[in-house]
Tab-separated table of C-alpha atoms in Angstrom:
chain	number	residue	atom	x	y	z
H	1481	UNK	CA	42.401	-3.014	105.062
H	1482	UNK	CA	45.215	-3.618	102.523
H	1483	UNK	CA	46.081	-7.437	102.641
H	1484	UNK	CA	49.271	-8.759	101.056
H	1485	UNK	CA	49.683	-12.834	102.270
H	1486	UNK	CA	47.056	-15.311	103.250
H	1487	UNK	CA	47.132	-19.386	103.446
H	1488	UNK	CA	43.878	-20.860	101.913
H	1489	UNK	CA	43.009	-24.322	101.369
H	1490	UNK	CA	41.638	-25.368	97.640
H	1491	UNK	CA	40.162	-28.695	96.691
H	1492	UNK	CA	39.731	-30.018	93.099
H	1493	UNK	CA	35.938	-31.338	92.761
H	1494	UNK	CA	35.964	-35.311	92.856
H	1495	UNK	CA	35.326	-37.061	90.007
H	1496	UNK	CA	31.490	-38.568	89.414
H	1497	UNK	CA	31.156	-42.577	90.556
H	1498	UNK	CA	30.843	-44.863	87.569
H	1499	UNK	CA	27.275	-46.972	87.905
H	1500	UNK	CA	26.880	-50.869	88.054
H	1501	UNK	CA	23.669	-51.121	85.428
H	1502	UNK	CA	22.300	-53.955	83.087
H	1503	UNK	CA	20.063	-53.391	80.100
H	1504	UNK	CA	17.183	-54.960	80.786
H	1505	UNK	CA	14.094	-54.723	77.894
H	1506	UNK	CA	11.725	-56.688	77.018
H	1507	UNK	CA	12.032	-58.778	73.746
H	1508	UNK	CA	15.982	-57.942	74.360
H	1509	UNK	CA	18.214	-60.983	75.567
H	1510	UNK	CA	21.241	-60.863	77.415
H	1511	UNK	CA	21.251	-56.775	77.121
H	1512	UNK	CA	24.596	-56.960	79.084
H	1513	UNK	CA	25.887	-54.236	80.954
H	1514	UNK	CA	24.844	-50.507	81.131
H	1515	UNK	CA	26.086	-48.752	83.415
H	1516	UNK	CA	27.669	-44.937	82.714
H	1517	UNK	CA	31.161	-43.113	83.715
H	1518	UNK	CA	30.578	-40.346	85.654
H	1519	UNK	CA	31.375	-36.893	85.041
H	1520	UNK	CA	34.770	-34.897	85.546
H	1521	UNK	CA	35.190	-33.116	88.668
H	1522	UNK	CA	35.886	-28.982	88.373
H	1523	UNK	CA	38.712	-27.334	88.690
H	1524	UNK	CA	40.536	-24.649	91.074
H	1525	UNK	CA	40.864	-22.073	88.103
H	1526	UNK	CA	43.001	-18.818	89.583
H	1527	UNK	CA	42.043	-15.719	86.937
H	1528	UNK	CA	43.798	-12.148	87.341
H	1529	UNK	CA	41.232	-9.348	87.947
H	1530	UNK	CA	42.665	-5.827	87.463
H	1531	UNK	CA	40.001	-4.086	89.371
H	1532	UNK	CA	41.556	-5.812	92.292
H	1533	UNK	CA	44.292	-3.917	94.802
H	1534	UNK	CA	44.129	-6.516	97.762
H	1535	UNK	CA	44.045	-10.333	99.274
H	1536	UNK	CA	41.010	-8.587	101.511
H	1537	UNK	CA	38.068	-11.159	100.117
H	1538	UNK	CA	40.484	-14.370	101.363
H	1539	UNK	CA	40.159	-12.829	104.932
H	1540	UNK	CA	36.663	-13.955	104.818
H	1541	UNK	CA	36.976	-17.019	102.607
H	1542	UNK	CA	39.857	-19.421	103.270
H	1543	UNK	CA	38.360	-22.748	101.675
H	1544	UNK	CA	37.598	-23.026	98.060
H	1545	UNK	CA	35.940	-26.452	97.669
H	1546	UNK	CA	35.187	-27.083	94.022
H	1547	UNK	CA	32.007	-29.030	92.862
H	1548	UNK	CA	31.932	-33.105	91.964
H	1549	UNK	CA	30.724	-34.499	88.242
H	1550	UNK	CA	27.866	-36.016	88.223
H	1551	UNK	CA	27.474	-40.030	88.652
H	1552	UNK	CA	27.247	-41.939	85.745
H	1553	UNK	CA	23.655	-43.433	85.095
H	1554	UNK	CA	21.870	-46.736	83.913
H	1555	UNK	CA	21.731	-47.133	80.024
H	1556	UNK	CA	24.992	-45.902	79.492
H	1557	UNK	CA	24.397	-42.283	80.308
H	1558	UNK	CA	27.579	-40.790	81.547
H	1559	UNK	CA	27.421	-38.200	84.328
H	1560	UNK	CA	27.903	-34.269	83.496
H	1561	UNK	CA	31.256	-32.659	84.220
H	1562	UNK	CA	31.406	-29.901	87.046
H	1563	UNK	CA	31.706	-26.191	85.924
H	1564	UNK	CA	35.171	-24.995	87.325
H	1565	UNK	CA	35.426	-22.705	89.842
H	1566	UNK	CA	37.148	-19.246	89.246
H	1567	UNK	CA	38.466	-17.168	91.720
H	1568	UNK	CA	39.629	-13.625	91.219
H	1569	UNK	CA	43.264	-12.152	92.671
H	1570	UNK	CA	44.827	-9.209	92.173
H	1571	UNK	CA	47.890	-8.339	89.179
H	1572	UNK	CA	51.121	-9.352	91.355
H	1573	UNK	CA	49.774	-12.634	92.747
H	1574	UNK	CA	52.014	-15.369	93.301
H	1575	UNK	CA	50.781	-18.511	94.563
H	1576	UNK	CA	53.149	-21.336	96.036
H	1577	UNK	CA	52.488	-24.509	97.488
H	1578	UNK	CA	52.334	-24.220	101.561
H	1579	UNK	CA	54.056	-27.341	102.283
H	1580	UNK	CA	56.763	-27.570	99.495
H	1581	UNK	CA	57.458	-23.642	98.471
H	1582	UNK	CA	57.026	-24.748	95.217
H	1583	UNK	CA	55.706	-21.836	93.356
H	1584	UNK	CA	52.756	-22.472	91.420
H	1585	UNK	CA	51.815	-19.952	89.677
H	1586	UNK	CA	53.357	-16.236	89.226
H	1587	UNK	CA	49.954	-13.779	87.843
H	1588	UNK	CA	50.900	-10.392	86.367
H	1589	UNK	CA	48.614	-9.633	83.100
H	1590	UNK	CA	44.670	-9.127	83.465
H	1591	UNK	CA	42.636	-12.182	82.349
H	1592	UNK	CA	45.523	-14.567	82.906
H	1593	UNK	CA	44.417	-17.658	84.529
H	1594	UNK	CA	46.197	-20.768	86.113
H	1595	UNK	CA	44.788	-24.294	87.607
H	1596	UNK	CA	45.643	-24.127	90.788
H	1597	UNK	CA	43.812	-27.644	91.985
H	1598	UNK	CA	43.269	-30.328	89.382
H	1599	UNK	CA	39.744	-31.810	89.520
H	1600	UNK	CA	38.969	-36.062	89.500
H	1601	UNK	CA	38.677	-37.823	86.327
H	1602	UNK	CA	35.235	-39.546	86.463
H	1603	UNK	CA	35.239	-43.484	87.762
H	1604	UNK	CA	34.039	-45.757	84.780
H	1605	UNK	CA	30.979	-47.319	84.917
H	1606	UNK	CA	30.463	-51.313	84.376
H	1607	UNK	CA	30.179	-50.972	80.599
H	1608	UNK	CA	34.193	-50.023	80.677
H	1609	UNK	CA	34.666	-53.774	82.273
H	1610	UNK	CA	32.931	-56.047	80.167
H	1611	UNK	CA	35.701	-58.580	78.742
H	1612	UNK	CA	34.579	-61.977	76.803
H	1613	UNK	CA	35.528	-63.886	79.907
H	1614	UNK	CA	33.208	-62.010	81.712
H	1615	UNK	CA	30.454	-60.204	79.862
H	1616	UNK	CA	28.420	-59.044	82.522
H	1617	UNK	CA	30.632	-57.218	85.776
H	1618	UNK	CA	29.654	-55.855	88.777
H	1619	UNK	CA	32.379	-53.836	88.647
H	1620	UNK	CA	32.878	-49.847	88.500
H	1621	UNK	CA	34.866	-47.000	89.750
H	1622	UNK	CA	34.505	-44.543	92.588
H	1623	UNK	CA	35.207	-40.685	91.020
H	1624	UNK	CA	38.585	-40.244	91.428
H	1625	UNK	CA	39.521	-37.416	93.949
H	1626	UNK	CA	40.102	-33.836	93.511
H	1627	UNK	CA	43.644	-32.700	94.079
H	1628	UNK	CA	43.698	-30.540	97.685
H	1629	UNK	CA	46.501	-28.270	98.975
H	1630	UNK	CA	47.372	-25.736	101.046
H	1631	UNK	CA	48.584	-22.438	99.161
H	1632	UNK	CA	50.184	-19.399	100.310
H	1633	UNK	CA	48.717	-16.245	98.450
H	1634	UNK	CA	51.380	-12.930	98.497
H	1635	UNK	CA	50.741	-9.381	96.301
H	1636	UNK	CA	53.686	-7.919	95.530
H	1637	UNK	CA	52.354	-4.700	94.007
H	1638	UNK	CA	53.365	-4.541	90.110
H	1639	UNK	CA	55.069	-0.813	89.989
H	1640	UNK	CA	57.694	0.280	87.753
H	1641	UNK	CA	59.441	2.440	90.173
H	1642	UNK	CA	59.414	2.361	94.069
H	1643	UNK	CA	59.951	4.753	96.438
H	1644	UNK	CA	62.143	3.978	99.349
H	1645	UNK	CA	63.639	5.487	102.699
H	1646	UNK	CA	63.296	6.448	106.011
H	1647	UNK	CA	59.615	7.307	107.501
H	1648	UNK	CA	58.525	11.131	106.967
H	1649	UNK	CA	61.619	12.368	104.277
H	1650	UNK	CA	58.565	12.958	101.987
H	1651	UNK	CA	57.426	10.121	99.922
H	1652	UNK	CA	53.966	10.132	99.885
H	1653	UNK	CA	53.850	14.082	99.378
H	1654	UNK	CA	56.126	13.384	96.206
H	1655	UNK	CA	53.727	10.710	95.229
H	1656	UNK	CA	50.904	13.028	95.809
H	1657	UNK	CA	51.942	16.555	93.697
H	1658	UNK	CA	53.406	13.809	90.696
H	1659	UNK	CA	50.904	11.577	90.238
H	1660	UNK	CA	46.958	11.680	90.809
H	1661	UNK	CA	47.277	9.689	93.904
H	1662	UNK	CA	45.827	10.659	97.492
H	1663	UNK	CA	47.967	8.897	100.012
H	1664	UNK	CA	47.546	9.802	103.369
H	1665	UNK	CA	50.287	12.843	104.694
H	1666	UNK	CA	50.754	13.534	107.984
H	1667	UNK	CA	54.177	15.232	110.738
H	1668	UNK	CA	54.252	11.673	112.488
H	1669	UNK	CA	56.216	8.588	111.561
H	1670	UNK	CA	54.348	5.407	109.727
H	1671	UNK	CA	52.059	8.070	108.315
H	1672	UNK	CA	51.710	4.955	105.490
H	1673	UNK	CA	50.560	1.731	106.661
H	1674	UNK	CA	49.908	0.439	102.886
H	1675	UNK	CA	51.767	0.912	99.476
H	1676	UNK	CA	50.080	3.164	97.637
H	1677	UNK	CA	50.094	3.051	93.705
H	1678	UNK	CA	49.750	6.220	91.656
H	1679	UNK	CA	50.563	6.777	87.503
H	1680	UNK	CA	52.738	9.313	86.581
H	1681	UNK	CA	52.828	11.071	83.364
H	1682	UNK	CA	55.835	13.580	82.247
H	1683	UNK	CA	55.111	16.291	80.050
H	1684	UNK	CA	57.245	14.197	77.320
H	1685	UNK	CA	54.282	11.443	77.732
H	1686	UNK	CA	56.430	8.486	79.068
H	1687	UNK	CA	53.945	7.354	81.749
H	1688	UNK	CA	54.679	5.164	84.310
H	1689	UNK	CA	53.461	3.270	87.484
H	1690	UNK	CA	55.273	4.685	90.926
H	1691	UNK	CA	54.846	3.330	94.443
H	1692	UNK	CA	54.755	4.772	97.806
H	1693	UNK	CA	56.070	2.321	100.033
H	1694	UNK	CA	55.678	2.343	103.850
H	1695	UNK	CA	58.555	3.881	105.854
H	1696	UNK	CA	61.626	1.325	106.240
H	1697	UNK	CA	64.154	1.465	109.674
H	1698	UNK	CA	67.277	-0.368	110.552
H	1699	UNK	CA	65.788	-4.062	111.078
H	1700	UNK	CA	63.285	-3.765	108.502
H	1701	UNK	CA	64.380	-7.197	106.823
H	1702	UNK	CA	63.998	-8.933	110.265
H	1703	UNK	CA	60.583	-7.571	110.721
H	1704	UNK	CA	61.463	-4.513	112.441
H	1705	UNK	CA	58.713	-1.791	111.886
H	1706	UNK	CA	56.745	-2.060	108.562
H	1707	UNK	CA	59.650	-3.110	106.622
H	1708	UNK	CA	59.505	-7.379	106.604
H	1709	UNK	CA	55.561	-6.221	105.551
H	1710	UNK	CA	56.198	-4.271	102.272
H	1711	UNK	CA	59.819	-5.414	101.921
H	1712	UNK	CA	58.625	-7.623	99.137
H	1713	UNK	CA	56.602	-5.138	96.991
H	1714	UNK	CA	60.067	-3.244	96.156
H	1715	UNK	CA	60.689	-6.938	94.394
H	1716	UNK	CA	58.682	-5.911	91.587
H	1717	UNK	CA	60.158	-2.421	90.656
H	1718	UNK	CA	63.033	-2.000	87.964
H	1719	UNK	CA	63.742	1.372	89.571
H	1720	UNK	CA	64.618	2.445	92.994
H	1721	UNK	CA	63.641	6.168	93.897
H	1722	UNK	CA	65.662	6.306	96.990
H	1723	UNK	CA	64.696	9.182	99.550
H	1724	UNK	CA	66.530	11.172	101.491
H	1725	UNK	CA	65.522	14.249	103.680
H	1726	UNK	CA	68.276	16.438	103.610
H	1727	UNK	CA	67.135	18.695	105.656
H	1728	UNK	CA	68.057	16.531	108.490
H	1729	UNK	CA	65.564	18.249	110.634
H	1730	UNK	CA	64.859	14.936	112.788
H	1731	UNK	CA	68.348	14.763	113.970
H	1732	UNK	CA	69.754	11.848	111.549
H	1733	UNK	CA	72.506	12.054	109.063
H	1734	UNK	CA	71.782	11.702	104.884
H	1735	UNK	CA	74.274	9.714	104.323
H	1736	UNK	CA	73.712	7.268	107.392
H	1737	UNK	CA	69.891	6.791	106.655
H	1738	UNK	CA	70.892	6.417	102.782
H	1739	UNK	CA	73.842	3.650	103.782
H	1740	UNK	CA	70.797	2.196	106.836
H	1741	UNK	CA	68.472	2.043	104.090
H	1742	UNK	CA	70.567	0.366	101.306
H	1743	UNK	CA	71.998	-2.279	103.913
H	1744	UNK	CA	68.586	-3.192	104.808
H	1745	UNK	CA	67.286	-4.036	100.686
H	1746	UNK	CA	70.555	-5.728	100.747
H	1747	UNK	CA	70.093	-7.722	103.552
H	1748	UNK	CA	66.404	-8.467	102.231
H	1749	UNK	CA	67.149	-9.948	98.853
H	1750	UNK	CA	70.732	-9.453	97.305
H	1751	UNK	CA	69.166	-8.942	93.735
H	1752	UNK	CA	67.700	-5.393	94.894
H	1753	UNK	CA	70.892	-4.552	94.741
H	1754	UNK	CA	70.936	-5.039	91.003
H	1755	UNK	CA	68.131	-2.572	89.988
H	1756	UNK	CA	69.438	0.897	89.253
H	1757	UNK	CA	68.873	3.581	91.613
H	1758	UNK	CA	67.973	7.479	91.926
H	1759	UNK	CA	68.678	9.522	94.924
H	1760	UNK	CA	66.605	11.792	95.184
H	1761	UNK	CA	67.603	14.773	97.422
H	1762	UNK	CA	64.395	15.694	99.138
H	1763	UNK	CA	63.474	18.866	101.328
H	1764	UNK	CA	65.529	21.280	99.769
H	1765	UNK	CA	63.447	24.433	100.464
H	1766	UNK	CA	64.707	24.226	104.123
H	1767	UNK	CA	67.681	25.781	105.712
H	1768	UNK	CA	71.020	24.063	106.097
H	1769	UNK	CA	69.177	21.623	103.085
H	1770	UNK	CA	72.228	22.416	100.668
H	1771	UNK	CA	75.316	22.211	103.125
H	1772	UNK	CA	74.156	18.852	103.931
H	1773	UNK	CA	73.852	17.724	100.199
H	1774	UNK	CA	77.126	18.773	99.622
H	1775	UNK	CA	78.229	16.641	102.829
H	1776	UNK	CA	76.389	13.727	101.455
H	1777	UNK	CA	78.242	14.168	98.165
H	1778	UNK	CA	81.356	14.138	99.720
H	1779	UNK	CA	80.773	11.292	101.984
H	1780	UNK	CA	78.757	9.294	98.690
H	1781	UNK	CA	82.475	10.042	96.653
H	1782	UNK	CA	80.782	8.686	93.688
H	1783	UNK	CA	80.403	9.886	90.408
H	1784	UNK	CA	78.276	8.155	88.711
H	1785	UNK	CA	75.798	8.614	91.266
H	1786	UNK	CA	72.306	10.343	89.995
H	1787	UNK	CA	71.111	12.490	92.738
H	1788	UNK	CA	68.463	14.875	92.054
H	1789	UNK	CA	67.773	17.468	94.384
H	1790	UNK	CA	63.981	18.718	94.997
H	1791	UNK	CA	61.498	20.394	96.978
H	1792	UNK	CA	57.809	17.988	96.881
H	1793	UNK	CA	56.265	21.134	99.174
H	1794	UNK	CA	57.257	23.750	96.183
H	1795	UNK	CA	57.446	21.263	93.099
H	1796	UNK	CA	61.024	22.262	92.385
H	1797	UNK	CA	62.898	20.245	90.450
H	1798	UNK	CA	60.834	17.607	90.071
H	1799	UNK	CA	60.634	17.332	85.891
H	1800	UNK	CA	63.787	16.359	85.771
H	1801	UNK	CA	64.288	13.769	88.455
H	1802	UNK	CA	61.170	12.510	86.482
H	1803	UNK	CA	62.941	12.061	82.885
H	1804	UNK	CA	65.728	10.410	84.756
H	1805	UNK	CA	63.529	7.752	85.956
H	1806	UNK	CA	61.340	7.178	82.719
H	1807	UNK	CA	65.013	6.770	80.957
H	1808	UNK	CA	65.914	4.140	83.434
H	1809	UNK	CA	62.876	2.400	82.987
H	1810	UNK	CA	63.043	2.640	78.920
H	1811	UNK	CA	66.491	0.625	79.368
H	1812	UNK	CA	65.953	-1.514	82.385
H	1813	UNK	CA	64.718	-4.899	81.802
H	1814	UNK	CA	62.015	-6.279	84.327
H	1815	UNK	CA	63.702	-8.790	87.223
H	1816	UNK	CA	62.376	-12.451	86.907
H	1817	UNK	CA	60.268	-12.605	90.385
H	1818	UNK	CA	62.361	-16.537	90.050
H	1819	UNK	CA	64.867	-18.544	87.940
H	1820	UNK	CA	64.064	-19.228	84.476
H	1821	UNK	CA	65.386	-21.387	82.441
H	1822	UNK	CA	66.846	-19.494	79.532
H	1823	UNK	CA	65.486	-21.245	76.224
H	1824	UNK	CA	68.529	-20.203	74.010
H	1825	UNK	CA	71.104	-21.811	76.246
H	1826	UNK	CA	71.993	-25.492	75.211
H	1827	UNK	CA	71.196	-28.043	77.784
H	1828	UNK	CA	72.695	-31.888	77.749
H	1829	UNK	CA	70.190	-34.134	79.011
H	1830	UNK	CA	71.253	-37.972	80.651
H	1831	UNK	CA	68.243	-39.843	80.519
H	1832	UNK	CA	68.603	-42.525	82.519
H	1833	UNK	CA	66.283	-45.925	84.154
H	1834	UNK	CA	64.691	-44.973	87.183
H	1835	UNK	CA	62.156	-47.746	89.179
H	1836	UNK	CA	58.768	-45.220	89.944
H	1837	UNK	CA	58.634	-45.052	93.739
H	1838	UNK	CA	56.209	-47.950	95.885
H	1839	UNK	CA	53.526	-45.589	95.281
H	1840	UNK	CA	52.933	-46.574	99.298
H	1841	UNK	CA	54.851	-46.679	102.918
H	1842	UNK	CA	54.064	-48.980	105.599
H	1843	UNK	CA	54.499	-47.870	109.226
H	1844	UNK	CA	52.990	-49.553	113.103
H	1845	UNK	CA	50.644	-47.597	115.287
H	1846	UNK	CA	50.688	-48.082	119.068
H	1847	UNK	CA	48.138	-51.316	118.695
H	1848	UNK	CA	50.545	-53.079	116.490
H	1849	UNK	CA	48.761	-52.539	113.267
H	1850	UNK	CA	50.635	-51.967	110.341
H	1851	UNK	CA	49.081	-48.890	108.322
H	1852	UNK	CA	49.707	-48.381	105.021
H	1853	UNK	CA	49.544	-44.690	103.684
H	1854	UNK	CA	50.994	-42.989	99.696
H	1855	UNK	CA	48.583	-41.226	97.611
H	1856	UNK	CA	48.434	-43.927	94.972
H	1857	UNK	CA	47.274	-46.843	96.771
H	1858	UNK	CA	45.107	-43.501	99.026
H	1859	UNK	CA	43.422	-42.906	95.554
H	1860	UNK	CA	42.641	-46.509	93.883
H	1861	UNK	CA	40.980	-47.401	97.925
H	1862	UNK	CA	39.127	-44.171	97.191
H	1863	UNK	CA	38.125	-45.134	93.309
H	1864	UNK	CA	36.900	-48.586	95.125
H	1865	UNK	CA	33.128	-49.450	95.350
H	1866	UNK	CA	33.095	-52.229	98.367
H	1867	UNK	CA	29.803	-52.893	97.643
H	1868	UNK	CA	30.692	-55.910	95.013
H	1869	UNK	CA	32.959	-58.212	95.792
H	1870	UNK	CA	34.245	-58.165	92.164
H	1871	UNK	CA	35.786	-54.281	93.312
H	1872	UNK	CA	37.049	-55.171	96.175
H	1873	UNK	CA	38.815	-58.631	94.508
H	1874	UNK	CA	40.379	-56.018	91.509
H	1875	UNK	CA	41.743	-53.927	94.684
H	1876	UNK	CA	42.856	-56.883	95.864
H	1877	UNK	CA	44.930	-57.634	93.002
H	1878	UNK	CA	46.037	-53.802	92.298
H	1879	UNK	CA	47.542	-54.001	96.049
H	1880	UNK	CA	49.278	-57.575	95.270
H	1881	UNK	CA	51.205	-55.838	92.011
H	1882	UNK	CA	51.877	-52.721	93.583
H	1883	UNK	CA	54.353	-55.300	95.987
H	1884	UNK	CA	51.796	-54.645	99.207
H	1885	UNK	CA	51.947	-57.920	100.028
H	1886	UNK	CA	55.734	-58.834	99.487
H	1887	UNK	CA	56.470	-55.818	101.566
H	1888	UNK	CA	53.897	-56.514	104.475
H	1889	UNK	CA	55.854	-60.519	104.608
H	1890	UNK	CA	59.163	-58.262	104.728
H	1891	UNK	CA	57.729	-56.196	107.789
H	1892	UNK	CA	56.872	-59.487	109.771
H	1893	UNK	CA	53.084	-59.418	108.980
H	1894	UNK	CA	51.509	-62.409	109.722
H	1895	UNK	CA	48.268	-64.448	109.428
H	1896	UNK	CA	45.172	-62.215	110.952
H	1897	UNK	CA	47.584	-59.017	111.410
H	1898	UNK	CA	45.067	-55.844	111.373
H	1899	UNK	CA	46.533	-54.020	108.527
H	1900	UNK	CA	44.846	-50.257	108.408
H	1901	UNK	CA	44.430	-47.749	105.254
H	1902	UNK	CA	42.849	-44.474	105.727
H	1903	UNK	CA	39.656	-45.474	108.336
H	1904	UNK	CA	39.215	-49.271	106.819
H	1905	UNK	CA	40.792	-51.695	108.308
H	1906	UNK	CA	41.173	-55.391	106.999
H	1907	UNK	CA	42.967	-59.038	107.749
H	1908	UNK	CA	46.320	-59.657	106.657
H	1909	UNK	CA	45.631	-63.446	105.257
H	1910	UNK	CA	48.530	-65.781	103.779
C-alpha cells in the first residue's frame, strides 16, 4: 500500500530527576551535600532513508515515545543521558506541526536528519543548591519534560518531471517503454492508484527522474477522483509532461481535457502554473490522431507552445520529446516547496521592548476553582519534588514572581479558594 500523509504523536524523553544525597563517611565531618543531576532526556531525531518509497511503517506505529536520562545518584554521580531515537522517512518528507501548520522540517537528501521533539534537560541534584546560607538543602529538581506534539507526515515524491492528464491517454505505458519502470497498464480508468517513479536516461546521457502520476478529472483539487490524493506530488517537479490522447477515442475533446486539466493544477496551487510545460501529443498511431492535433493547434493558437507528438505503443517520436524535457530541466531551477527568505536581500530590523508573556492563564471550572494552566508554570510544577518542603517553598516563590499571586487577588481569589494546576490542587492563602 503506497502511503503519502499520516498524523503521529512524538514525545521528547524527560529529563533524569536530580537526587537529594549527603556525604556521609566516617572520619569525614560535615560531608555536605551529594546528591547528582540526572541525565538528559533523548531526542525525536527524523533521518532521511533512501531505500524508503512510503509512510507505510507509520500505519502501524503512530507514537514515538523517546527514552528518559537516568536519575542522578548519591556521591555526586550524575545520571546517563538517553540515546536518541531515530526514525527513518522517505526523500520528500515534510513534517509540520498538527496544531499550528508550522512546518518543521522539509527532508529531501539521504542521511539528512532533523529534531523533531526536543528531549528534557536533566533536574539538578542537591549539590547545585548548596549556598553559604544554607549549606546543606533538601532541595533538587524533577527531569524536566520532553517536548510532545502532534505532527502531520506528507511524501511528496521528489521527481524531476511529472506526468499529468486525463486517466488512460497513456502515461504509465510512456513511463514503461522510457524508463525501466513496471507500472501497472490496463483498458480501464484509474489503472494507477500510486505514483510511480522510474529514471530515464537519453541516449545523450542526461538522466533524469520521471513520474507517473494517477489519472486527474475535473474536481481533482476538491478531492474529486484520485486527484486531491497525488495533487501534491506534481509540487515537486520542475517539469510538467502534460498528456493528451489525441486520438480522442473515449469521446472527449484534446483541447477540453488539456484546458480541464490545466484549470484543475491551477486551481490546486497557483505556482504550478509557473513550471514550464510539454504537451505531449499522445496516441498518434491511431486514425483521425493527426486531424485532431491539428484542431488542437488551432484551438491552442500559441506559438511558443512545445507539443511533441508520439506513439508510447510504437516508440515513435519519443527521443525527441525526451531532449526537450532534459533541456528544460538543465535551465529550470527547482520550486521552494515554501517561502525563503532570500539572504542577499537587505532587511531593516526595529528592535523594539517587548514584556515576555505571563508564562500562565487563569480560568474557573464549574466548582468555582480557579485553574491555572501555560507551559511554563506546567513545567517548573513538573521539575518540583513535593517530597521536601524546601521544593515546594522554592515553587512557592517561582509562582509569587511569575505575578500568580497578584493575578489570582485580581480574579477575586480569596482566603481557602481551591486553586487547581494540572491534577494538584492547593489553598489559595493571604
Amino acid at each position: 500500500m503506497f502511503v503519502d500523509h499520516v498524523k503521529i504523536f512524538v514525545k521528547g524523553g524527560d529529563g533524569g530527576d536530580g537526587m537529594v544525597a549527603f556525604r556521609r563517611e566516617k572520619y569525614i565531618a560535615y560531608g555536605g551535600p551529594a546528591g547528582g543531576d540526572g541525565g538528559k532526556g533523548a531526542n525525536v531525531i527524523f533521518i532521511v532513508d533512501e531505500g524508503l518509497r512510503t509512510l507505510m511503517d507509520f500505519r502501524y506505529q503512530r507514537h514515538f515515545k523517546a527514552p528518559r536520562g537516568e536519575h542522578g545518584g548519591s556521591k555526586n554521580m550524575h545520571g546517563r543521558g538517553a540515546k536518541d531515537m531515530v526514525v527513518k522517512v522517505p526523500p520528500g518528507t515534510i513534517v509540520t506541526d498538527a496544531e499550528t501548520g508550522e512546518i518543521i522540517a522539509d527532508l529531501v537528501e539521504d542521511g539528512q536528519t532533523a529534531v523533531i521533539a526536543k528531549g528534557g534537560r536533566g533536574g539538578r541534584g542537591n549539590s547545585r543548591f548548596a549556598t553559604p546560607q544554607n549549606p546543606a538543602p533538601e532541595l533538587s529538581e524533577m527531569g524536566e519534560p520532553g517536548v510532545e506534539r502532534e505532527i502531520n507526515l506528507e511524501l511528496k515524491v521528489l521527481a524531476d518531471a511529472g506526468l499529468v492528464g486525463f486517466p488512460s491517454v497513456g502515461k504509465s505505458t510512456l513511463l514503461s517503454v522510457v524508463s525501466a519502470a513496471k507500472p501497472k497498464i490496463a483498458d480501464y480508468h484509474f489503472t494507477t492508484l500510486v505514483p510511480n517513479l522510474g529514471m530515464v536516461e537519453p541516449s545523450d546521457g542526461r538522466a533524469f527522474a520521471l513520474a507517473d502520476l494517477p489519472g486527474l478529472i475535473e474536481g481533482a483539487h476538491e478531492g474529486v477522483g484520485l486527484g486531491h490524493q497525488f495533487l501534491r506530488h506534481i509540487e515537486r517537479t520542475r517539469v510538467i509532461i502534460h498528456v493528451v490522447d489525441m486520438s480522442a477515442v473515449e469521446g472527449r475533446d484534446p483541447y477540453d481535457d488539456f484546458v480541464t486539466i490545466n484549470n484543475e493544477l491551477e486551481q490546486y496551487n497557483l505556482r504550478l502554473t509557473e513550471r514550464p510545460q510539454i504537451i505531449v501529443a499522445n496516441k498518434m498511431d491511431m486514425p483521425e490522431s493527426e486531424e485532431n492535433l491539428k484542431l488542437f493547434k488551432e484551438k491552442l493558437n500559441d506559438e511558443h507552445a512545445q507539443i511533441f507528438p508520439i506513439s508510447a505503443l510504437t516508440r515513435k517520436g519519443l527521443d525527441e520529446m525526451l531532449y526537450a524535457v532534459a533541456d528544460l530541466l538543465e535551465t529550470t531551477e527547482e520550486f521552494p516547496m515554501h517561502e525563503i527568505q532570500d539572504e542577499d536581500k537587505e532587511v531593516s530590523v526595529l528592535y523594539k521592548h517587548e514584556s515576555e508573556g505571563a508564562g500562565f492563564k487563569i480560568t474557573r471550572d464549574d466548582d468555582g476553582a480557579y485553574v491555572l494552566s501555560g507551559d511554563t508554570i506546567e513545567r517548573l510544577f513538573k521539575m518540583t519534588d513535593f517530597n521536601f518542603d524546601q521544593s515546594v517553598r522554592k515553587f512557592a516563590r517561582q509562582m509569587r514572581g511569575m505575578g500568580v499571586d497578584d493575578a489570582l487577588r485580581e480574579r477575586g481569589a480569596e482566603d481557602g479558594d481551591t486553586v487547581r494546576l494540572l491534577d494538584f490542587e492547593f489553598e489559595f492563602l493571604e
